[in-house]
mmCIF file of C-alpha atoms (C1' of nucleotides) in Angstrom:
data_model
loop_
_atom_site.group_PDB
_atom_site.id
_atom_site.type_symbol
_atom_site.label_atom_id
_atom_site.label_comp_id
_atom_site.label_asym_id
_atom_site.label_seq_id
_atom_site.Cartn_x
_atom_site.Cartn_y
_atom_site.Cartn_z
ATOM 1 C CA MET A 1 -38.601 -104.205 -82.542
ATOM 2 C CA LYS A 2 -36.036 -103.014 -80.257
ATOM 3 C CA ILE A 3 -35.848 -99.015 -81.992
ATOM 4 C CA ALA A 4 -37.282 -98.291 -78.418
ATOM 5 C CA GLU A 5 -34.346 -99.281 -76.084
ATOM 6 C CA LEU A 6 -31.492 -97.500 -79.064
ATOM 7 C CA HIS A 7 -32.196 -94.494 -78.097
ATOM 8 C CA SER A 8 -33.161 -95.176 -74.429
ATOM 9 C CA TRP A 9 -29.906 -94.758 -72.146
ATOM 10 C CA PRO A 10 -28.879 -97.395 -69.772
ATOM 11 C CA ASN A 11 -29.460 -95.692 -65.946
ATOM 12 C CA ASP A 12 -27.020 -98.670 -64.658
ATOM 13 C CA HIS A 13 -23.864 -101.109 -66.304
ATOM 14 C CA LYS A 14 -27.546 -104.030 -66.135
ATOM 15 C CA ALA A 15 -29.528 -102.066 -67.943
ATOM 16 C CA ALA A 16 -26.132 -101.483 -70.388
ATOM 17 C CA LEU A 17 -25.499 -105.608 -71.134
ATOM 18 C CA GLN A 18 -29.425 -105.915 -71.843
ATOM 19 C CA ILE A 19 -29.731 -102.481 -74.292
ATOM 20 C CA GLN A 20 -27.104 -104.799 -75.758
ATOM 21 C CA LYS A 21 -28.072 -108.206 -75.866
ATOM 22 C CA ASP A 22 -31.311 -106.766 -77.545
ATOM 23 C CA LEU A 23 -29.987 -104.744 -79.857
ATOM 24 C CA SER A 24 -26.626 -107.277 -81.130
ATOM 25 C CA SER A 25 -30.015 -108.840 -83.171
ATOM 26 C CA GLU A 26 -30.599 -106.424 -85.149
ATOM 27 C CA ILE A 27 -27.514 -105.963 -86.561
ATOM 28 C CA ILE A 28 -26.794 -106.619 -90.278
ATOM 29 C CA THR A 29 -24.013 -108.747 -90.384
ATOM 30 C CA ARG A 30 -24.035 -108.955 -94.708
ATOM 31 C CA ALA A 31 -22.963 -106.282 -97.065
ATOM 32 C CA GLU A 32 -26.072 -104.235 -97.952
ATOM 33 C CA SER A 33 -25.004 -103.397 -101.045
ATOM 34 C CA SER A 34 -22.504 -103.573 -103.292
ATOM 35 C CA ILE A 35 -22.229 -100.359 -104.740
ATOM 36 C CA LYS A 36 -18.938 -99.223 -104.014
ATOM 37 C CA PRO A 37 -18.996 -96.002 -101.039
ATOM 38 C CA ARG A 38 -18.175 -92.922 -102.315
ATOM 39 C CA ILE A 39 -18.771 -90.481 -99.201
ATOM 40 C CA VAL A 40 -16.884 -92.328 -96.282
ATOM 41 C CA VAL A 41 -16.474 -91.004 -92.489
ATOM 42 C CA GLY A 42 -14.236 -91.684 -90.408
ATOM 43 C CA VAL A 43 -15.097 -90.247 -85.850
ATOM 44 C CA ASP A 44 -12.832 -89.720 -83.358
ATOM 45 C CA VAL A 45 -13.632 -88.143 -80.019
ATOM 46 C CA SER A 46 -10.936 -87.120 -77.481
ATOM 47 C CA SER A 47 -11.275 -86.373 -74.103
ATOM 48 C CA VAL A 48 -8.611 -84.727 -70.656
ATOM 49 C CA ARG A 49 -7.504 -86.762 -68.117
ATOM 50 C CA GLY A 50 -9.134 -85.278 -65.236
ATOM 51 C CA ASN A 51 -11.884 -84.026 -67.067
ATOM 52 C CA THR A 52 -15.304 -85.407 -67.902
ATOM 53 C CA ARG A 53 -15.769 -83.394 -71.394
ATOM 54 C CA LEU A 54 -15.959 -85.130 -74.731
ATOM 55 C CA TRP A 55 -14.978 -83.815 -77.688
ATOM 56 C CA ALA A 56 -15.392 -84.841 -81.089
ATOM 57 C CA ALA A 57 -14.336 -84.159 -84.849
ATOM 58 C CA VAL A 58 -16.273 -86.239 -88.157
ATOM 59 C CA VAL A 59 -14.973 -85.831 -91.324
ATOM 60 C CA ALA A 60 -15.445 -87.175 -95.099
ATOM 61 C CA ILE A 61 -14.049 -88.465 -97.176
ATOM 62 C CA HIS A 62 -14.326 -88.932 -101.107
ATOM 63 C CA LEU A 63 -13.160 -92.046 -102.429
ATOM 64 C CA PRO A 64 -10.981 -92.999 -104.089
ATOM 65 C CA GLU A 65 -9.162 -89.929 -103.777
ATOM 66 C CA LEU A 66 -9.119 -89.807 -100.506
ATOM 67 C CA LYS A 67 -9.382 -85.971 -100.180
ATOM 68 C CA ILE A 68 -11.504 -83.815 -97.153
ATOM 69 C CA VAL A 69 -15.066 -82.926 -98.038
ATOM 70 C CA GLU A 70 -16.203 -82.143 -94.616
ATOM 71 C CA GLU A 71 -15.522 -82.163 -91.437
ATOM 72 C CA ALA A 72 -18.051 -81.670 -88.492
ATOM 73 C CA PHE A 73 -17.434 -80.614 -84.969
ATOM 74 C CA ALA A 74 -19.341 -81.615 -81.441
ATOM 75 C CA THR A 75 -18.378 -80.987 -76.948
ATOM 76 C CA ILE A 76 -20.597 -82.467 -74.778
ATOM 77 C CA GLU A 77 -19.723 -83.638 -70.973
ATOM 78 C CA ALA A 78 -19.407 -87.065 -70.762
ATOM 79 C CA GLY A 79 -22.775 -88.930 -69.361
ATOM 80 C CA TYR A 80 -20.573 -92.319 -68.877
ATOM 81 C CA PRO A 81 -17.150 -93.215 -67.629
ATOM 82 C CA TYR A 82 -15.358 -95.634 -69.818
ATOM 83 C CA ILE A 83 -15.822 -98.982 -69.077
ATOM 84 C CA PRO A 84 -14.497 -101.903 -71.249
ATOM 85 C CA GLY A 85 -17.558 -103.369 -73.906
ATOM 86 C CA LEU A 86 -19.943 -100.128 -72.439
ATOM 87 C CA LEU A 87 -17.570 -97.496 -74.731
ATOM 88 C CA SER A 88 -20.422 -96.868 -76.737
ATOM 89 C CA PHE A 89 -22.835 -94.872 -74.264
ATOM 90 C CA ARG A 90 -19.579 -93.109 -73.064
ATOM 91 C CA GLU A 91 -18.950 -92.189 -77.094
ATOM 92 C CA ILE A 92 -22.117 -92.191 -79.048
ATOM 93 C CA PRO A 93 -23.830 -89.114 -77.624
ATOM 94 C CA VAL A 94 -20.962 -86.426 -78.731
ATOM 95 C CA LEU A 95 -20.975 -87.965 -82.223
ATOM 96 C CA ILE A 96 -24.370 -87.766 -82.734
ATOM 97 C CA GLU A 97 -24.287 -84.228 -82.217
ATOM 98 C CA ALA A 98 -20.652 -84.199 -84.047
ATOM 99 C CA MET A 99 -23.033 -86.251 -87.476
ATOM 100 C CA ARG A 100 -25.822 -83.660 -87.660
ATOM 101 C CA ASN A 101 -23.672 -81.035 -87.868
ATOM 102 C CA LEU A 102 -22.419 -82.155 -90.894
ATOM 103 C CA THR A 103 -23.776 -81.838 -94.520
ATOM 104 C CA SER A 104 -22.783 -84.492 -96.297
ATOM 105 C CA LYS A 105 -24.312 -87.491 -96.379
ATOM 106 C CA PRO A 106 -22.407 -90.834 -95.359
ATOM 107 C CA ASP A 107 -22.322 -94.102 -97.374
ATOM 108 C CA LEU A 108 -20.162 -95.609 -94.716
ATOM 109 C CA VAL A 109 -18.576 -94.420 -91.289
ATOM 110 C CA ILE A 110 -15.098 -96.131 -90.207
ATOM 111 C CA CYS A 111 -15.140 -96.183 -86.192
ATOM 112 C CA ASP A 112 -12.078 -96.022 -84.384
ATOM 113 C CA GLY A 113 -13.204 -98.865 -81.840
ATOM 114 C CA GLN A 114 -14.449 -102.625 -82.219
ATOM 115 C CA GLY A 115 -17.661 -103.189 -84.425
ATOM 116 C CA ILE A 116 -18.987 -107.435 -83.682
ATOM 117 C CA ALA A 117 -15.544 -108.718 -82.333
ATOM 118 C CA HIS A 118 -17.665 -107.292 -78.517
ATOM 119 C CA PRO A 119 -18.519 -109.150 -75.559
ATOM 120 C CA ARG A 120 -22.231 -109.030 -76.775
ATOM 121 C CA PHE A 121 -21.470 -108.889 -80.757
ATOM 122 C CA PHE A 122 -22.612 -104.595 -80.401
ATOM 123 C CA GLY A 123 -19.817 -102.723 -80.098
ATOM 124 C CA LEU A 124 -19.231 -98.994 -80.404
ATOM 125 C CA ALA A 125 -19.653 -99.375 -84.593
ATOM 126 C CA SER A 126 -22.504 -101.623 -84.543
ATOM 127 C CA HIS A 127 -24.168 -99.080 -81.655
ATOM 128 C CA LEU A 128 -23.736 -96.401 -84.607
ATOM 129 C CA GLY A 129 -24.622 -97.650 -87.486
ATOM 130 C CA LEU A 130 -27.376 -99.111 -86.187
ATOM 131 C CA TRP A 131 -28.817 -95.623 -84.530
ATOM 132 C CA LEU A 132 -27.608 -93.953 -88.145
ATOM 133 C CA ASN A 133 -29.104 -96.345 -89.824
ATOM 134 C CA VAL A 134 -25.932 -96.073 -91.765
ATOM 135 C CA PRO A 135 -23.029 -98.930 -92.805
ATOM 136 C CA THR A 136 -20.686 -99.291 -90.499
ATOM 137 C CA ILE A 137 -17.337 -100.475 -89.961
ATOM 138 C CA GLY A 138 -15.217 -100.755 -86.080
ATOM 139 C CA CYS A 139 -11.171 -100.459 -86.785
ATOM 140 C CA ALA A 140 -9.546 -100.306 -83.335
ATOM 141 C CA LYS A 141 -6.101 -99.759 -82.501
ATOM 142 C CA SER A 142 -6.344 -103.056 -79.851
ATOM 143 C CA LEU A 143 -7.554 -106.299 -79.296
ATOM 144 C CA LEU A 144 -11.314 -106.416 -77.032
ATOM 145 C CA VAL A 145 -12.195 -110.119 -77.588
ATOM 146 C CA GLY A 146 -11.267 -113.110 -79.499
ATOM 147 C CA GLU A 147 -8.170 -114.896 -80.965
ATOM 148 C CA ALA A 148 -6.307 -115.126 -84.241
ATOM 149 C CA ALA A 149 -3.128 -116.050 -85.997
ATOM 150 C CA GLU A 150 -0.485 -113.637 -86.231
ATOM 151 C CA PRO A 151 -1.002 -111.555 -89.649
ATOM 152 C CA GLY A 152 2.103 -111.729 -91.633
ATOM 153 C CA ILE A 153 4.942 -109.099 -91.745
ATOM 154 C CA HIS A 154 3.394 -107.121 -94.828
ATOM 155 C CA ALA A 155 0.494 -104.297 -95.603
ATOM 156 C CA GLY A 156 -2.098 -106.475 -96.491
ATOM 157 C CA ASP A 157 -1.475 -109.495 -95.156
ATOM 158 C CA TRP A 158 -4.616 -110.446 -92.584
ATOM 159 C CA GLN A 159 -6.097 -113.608 -90.083
ATOM 160 C CA PRO A 160 -9.929 -113.871 -89.141
ATOM 161 C CA LEU A 161 -10.844 -113.275 -85.532
ATOM 162 C CA LYS A 162 -13.115 -115.405 -84.005
ATOM 163 C CA TYR A 163 -14.769 -115.778 -80.522
ATOM 164 C CA LYS A 164 -17.082 -118.057 -79.623
ATOM 165 C CA ASN A 165 -17.148 -120.210 -82.979
ATOM 166 C CA ARG A 166 -17.683 -116.841 -84.474
ATOM 167 C CA THR A 167 -16.066 -115.080 -87.115
ATOM 168 C CA VAL A 168 -16.112 -111.779 -86.221
ATOM 169 C CA GLY A 169 -13.828 -109.251 -87.883
ATOM 170 C CA GLY A 170 -9.897 -109.875 -89.131
ATOM 171 C CA ILE A 171 -6.204 -108.623 -87.570
ATOM 172 C CA LEU A 172 -5.391 -106.815 -90.525
ATOM 173 C CA ARG A 173 -1.494 -105.254 -91.418
ATOM 174 C CA THR A 174 -2.589 -101.930 -92.511
ATOM 175 C CA ARG A 175 1.439 -101.041 -92.567
ATOM 176 C CA LYS A 176 4.457 -102.972 -93.013
ATOM 177 C CA GLY A 177 6.461 -104.039 -89.743
ATOM 178 C CA CYS A 178 3.568 -101.675 -87.455
ATOM 179 C CA LYS A 179 1.309 -103.468 -85.120
ATOM 180 C CA PRO A 180 -2.040 -104.525 -86.536
ATOM 181 C CA MET A 181 -5.139 -103.220 -86.643
ATOM 182 C CA TYR A 182 -8.564 -105.725 -85.699
ATOM 183 C CA VAL A 183 -11.208 -105.107 -87.893
ATOM 184 C CA SER A 184 -14.652 -105.881 -87.601
ATOM 185 C CA PRO A 185 -18.715 -105.304 -89.072
ATOM 186 C CA GLY A 186 -19.983 -102.849 -87.354
ATOM 187 C CA HIS A 187 -23.871 -102.688 -89.401
ATOM 188 C CA MET A 188 -24.848 -103.320 -92.985
ATOM 189 C CA ILE A 189 -21.633 -105.466 -94.110
ATOM 190 C CA ASP A 190 -19.286 -108.613 -93.518
ATOM 191 C CA VAL A 191 -15.975 -109.295 -93.367
ATOM 192 C CA ASP A 192 -14.784 -109.513 -96.063
ATOM 193 C CA ARG A 193 -15.402 -106.332 -97.457
ATOM 194 C CA SER A 194 -14.815 -104.246 -94.395
ATOM 195 C CA ILE A 195 -11.193 -105.287 -94.454
ATOM 196 C CA SER A 196 -11.431 -104.554 -98.203
ATOM 197 C CA LEU A 197 -12.515 -101.356 -97.331
ATOM 198 C CA VAL A 198 -10.174 -100.654 -94.640
ATOM 199 C CA GLN A 199 -7.640 -101.051 -97.836
ATOM 200 C CA ALA A 200 -9.513 -98.787 -99.742
ATOM 201 C CA THR A 201 -8.853 -96.428 -97.571
ATOM 202 C CA ASN A 202 -5.141 -96.215 -96.326
ATOM 203 C CA LYS A 203 -2.862 -94.062 -97.889
ATOM 204 C CA GLY A 204 0.166 -95.728 -96.505
ATOM 205 C CA TYR A 205 -0.275 -95.462 -92.711
ATOM 206 C CA ARG A 206 -1.394 -97.282 -89.895
ATOM 207 C CA LEU A 207 -4.179 -95.733 -89.117
ATOM 208 C CA PRO A 208 -7.217 -95.722 -92.390
ATOM 209 C CA GLU A 209 -7.275 -92.295 -93.649
ATOM 210 C CA PRO A 210 -10.734 -91.589 -92.199
ATOM 211 C CA THR A 211 -9.186 -92.238 -88.909
ATOM 212 C CA ARG A 212 -6.324 -90.841 -88.972
ATOM 213 C CA LEU A 213 -7.695 -87.727 -90.312
ATOM 214 C CA ALA A 214 -10.749 -87.338 -87.652
ATOM 215 C CA HIS A 215 -8.014 -87.671 -84.913
ATOM 216 C CA LEU A 216 -5.895 -84.594 -86.133
ATOM 217 C CA ALA A 217 -9.075 -82.960 -86.581
ATOM 218 C CA VAL A 218 -10.312 -83.679 -83.183
ATOM 219 C CA THR A 219 -7.310 -82.864 -81.581
ATOM 220 C CA ARG A 220 -6.919 -79.875 -83.553
ATOM 221 C CA TYR A 221 -10.447 -78.509 -82.119
ATOM 222 C CA ARG A 222 -9.945 -79.628 -78.205
ATOM 223 C CA LEU A 223 -6.839 -77.642 -78.643
ATOM 224 C CA SER A 224 -8.767 -74.356 -79.653
ATOM 225 C CA PHE A 225 -10.691 -74.512 -76.876
ATOM 226 C CA SER A 226 -7.625 -73.670 -73.969
ATOM 227 C CA GLU A 227 -6.432 -70.863 -76.587
ATOM 228 C "C1'" DG B 1 -11.564 -115.747 -56.928
ATOM 229 C "C1'" DC B 2 -8.254 -114.426 -60.935
ATOM 230 C "C1'" DG B 3 -7.151 -112.074 -65.102
ATOM 231 C "C1'" DA B 4 -8.308 -109.361 -69.456
ATOM 232 C "C1'" DC B 5 -9.898 -105.412 -70.661
ATOM 233 C "C1'" DA B 6 -12.051 -101.132 -77.342
ATOM 234 C "C1'" DG B 7 -11.702 -95.573 -75.749
ATOM 235 C "C1'" DA C 1 -8.448 -91.994 -73.673
ATOM 236 C "C1'" DT C 2 -4.178 -88.800 -71.799
ATOM 237 C "C1'" DC C 3 0.916 -87.202 -70.634
ATOM 238 C "C1'" DT C 4 5.507 -87.588 -72.369
ATOM 239 C "C1'" DT C 5 11.288 -86.856 -75.253
ATOM 240 C "C1'" DG C 6 14.438 -89.353 -77.303
ATOM 241 C "C1'" DT C 7 15.417 -93.828 -79.591
ATOM 242 C "C1'" DC C 8 15.102 -97.177 -82.890
ATOM 243 C "C1'" DG C 9 13.660 -100.152 -86.936
ATOM 244 C "C1'" DC C 10 11.810 -100.303 -92.272
#
DNA sequence: GCGACAG
DNA sequence: ATCTTGTCGC
């Protein structure tokens, strides 16, 4: 068990890398259940250049209607800078705080970052999923690691994302003619199900609805502090 | 050593 | 991620 490390925070980069390596073995890369999720939560974090404060919004959506059932927020001082590959150590504390303010019980969380499509197979979505013990999907707007063929131009077209001889996710065209999304399992889910659930939560925009609404919500929340 | 690099 | 206007393509 590496659960102790799950709740201990790294003092330096080297410790952070080791924690990711150790915890990655705890990640389940298959579907925990075949039951369709009803409550899907989108999460997003916002900040301001030149300031260390972070704001977070979590938005619970009901499937398949894609309607908001609840929103929750939190803001704290960042305890960690942004370092590619170590994003979760920066964003998880404020996300945990926001999740504590949510009364709905999520069946699935969609994160704005990578899952196992990560140098040590332990991106933000994996870290958050392990911490919350909830199925999670990483749905990022750009690539961190891996290689894939260019997906077709139509919505729904996708290609497997490979990294170090493993299929770690897929590059998914969520909207015709738009830049694709980088989808990977976070925890307790597999690649195929991650792809299909991102599509099931898409409402015709590039971003899946939970993520899109969380982004709008966190921007609104952050701006409410400067007035 | 060099380039790449989620948010 | 943030800052920031108009502009091009489906």
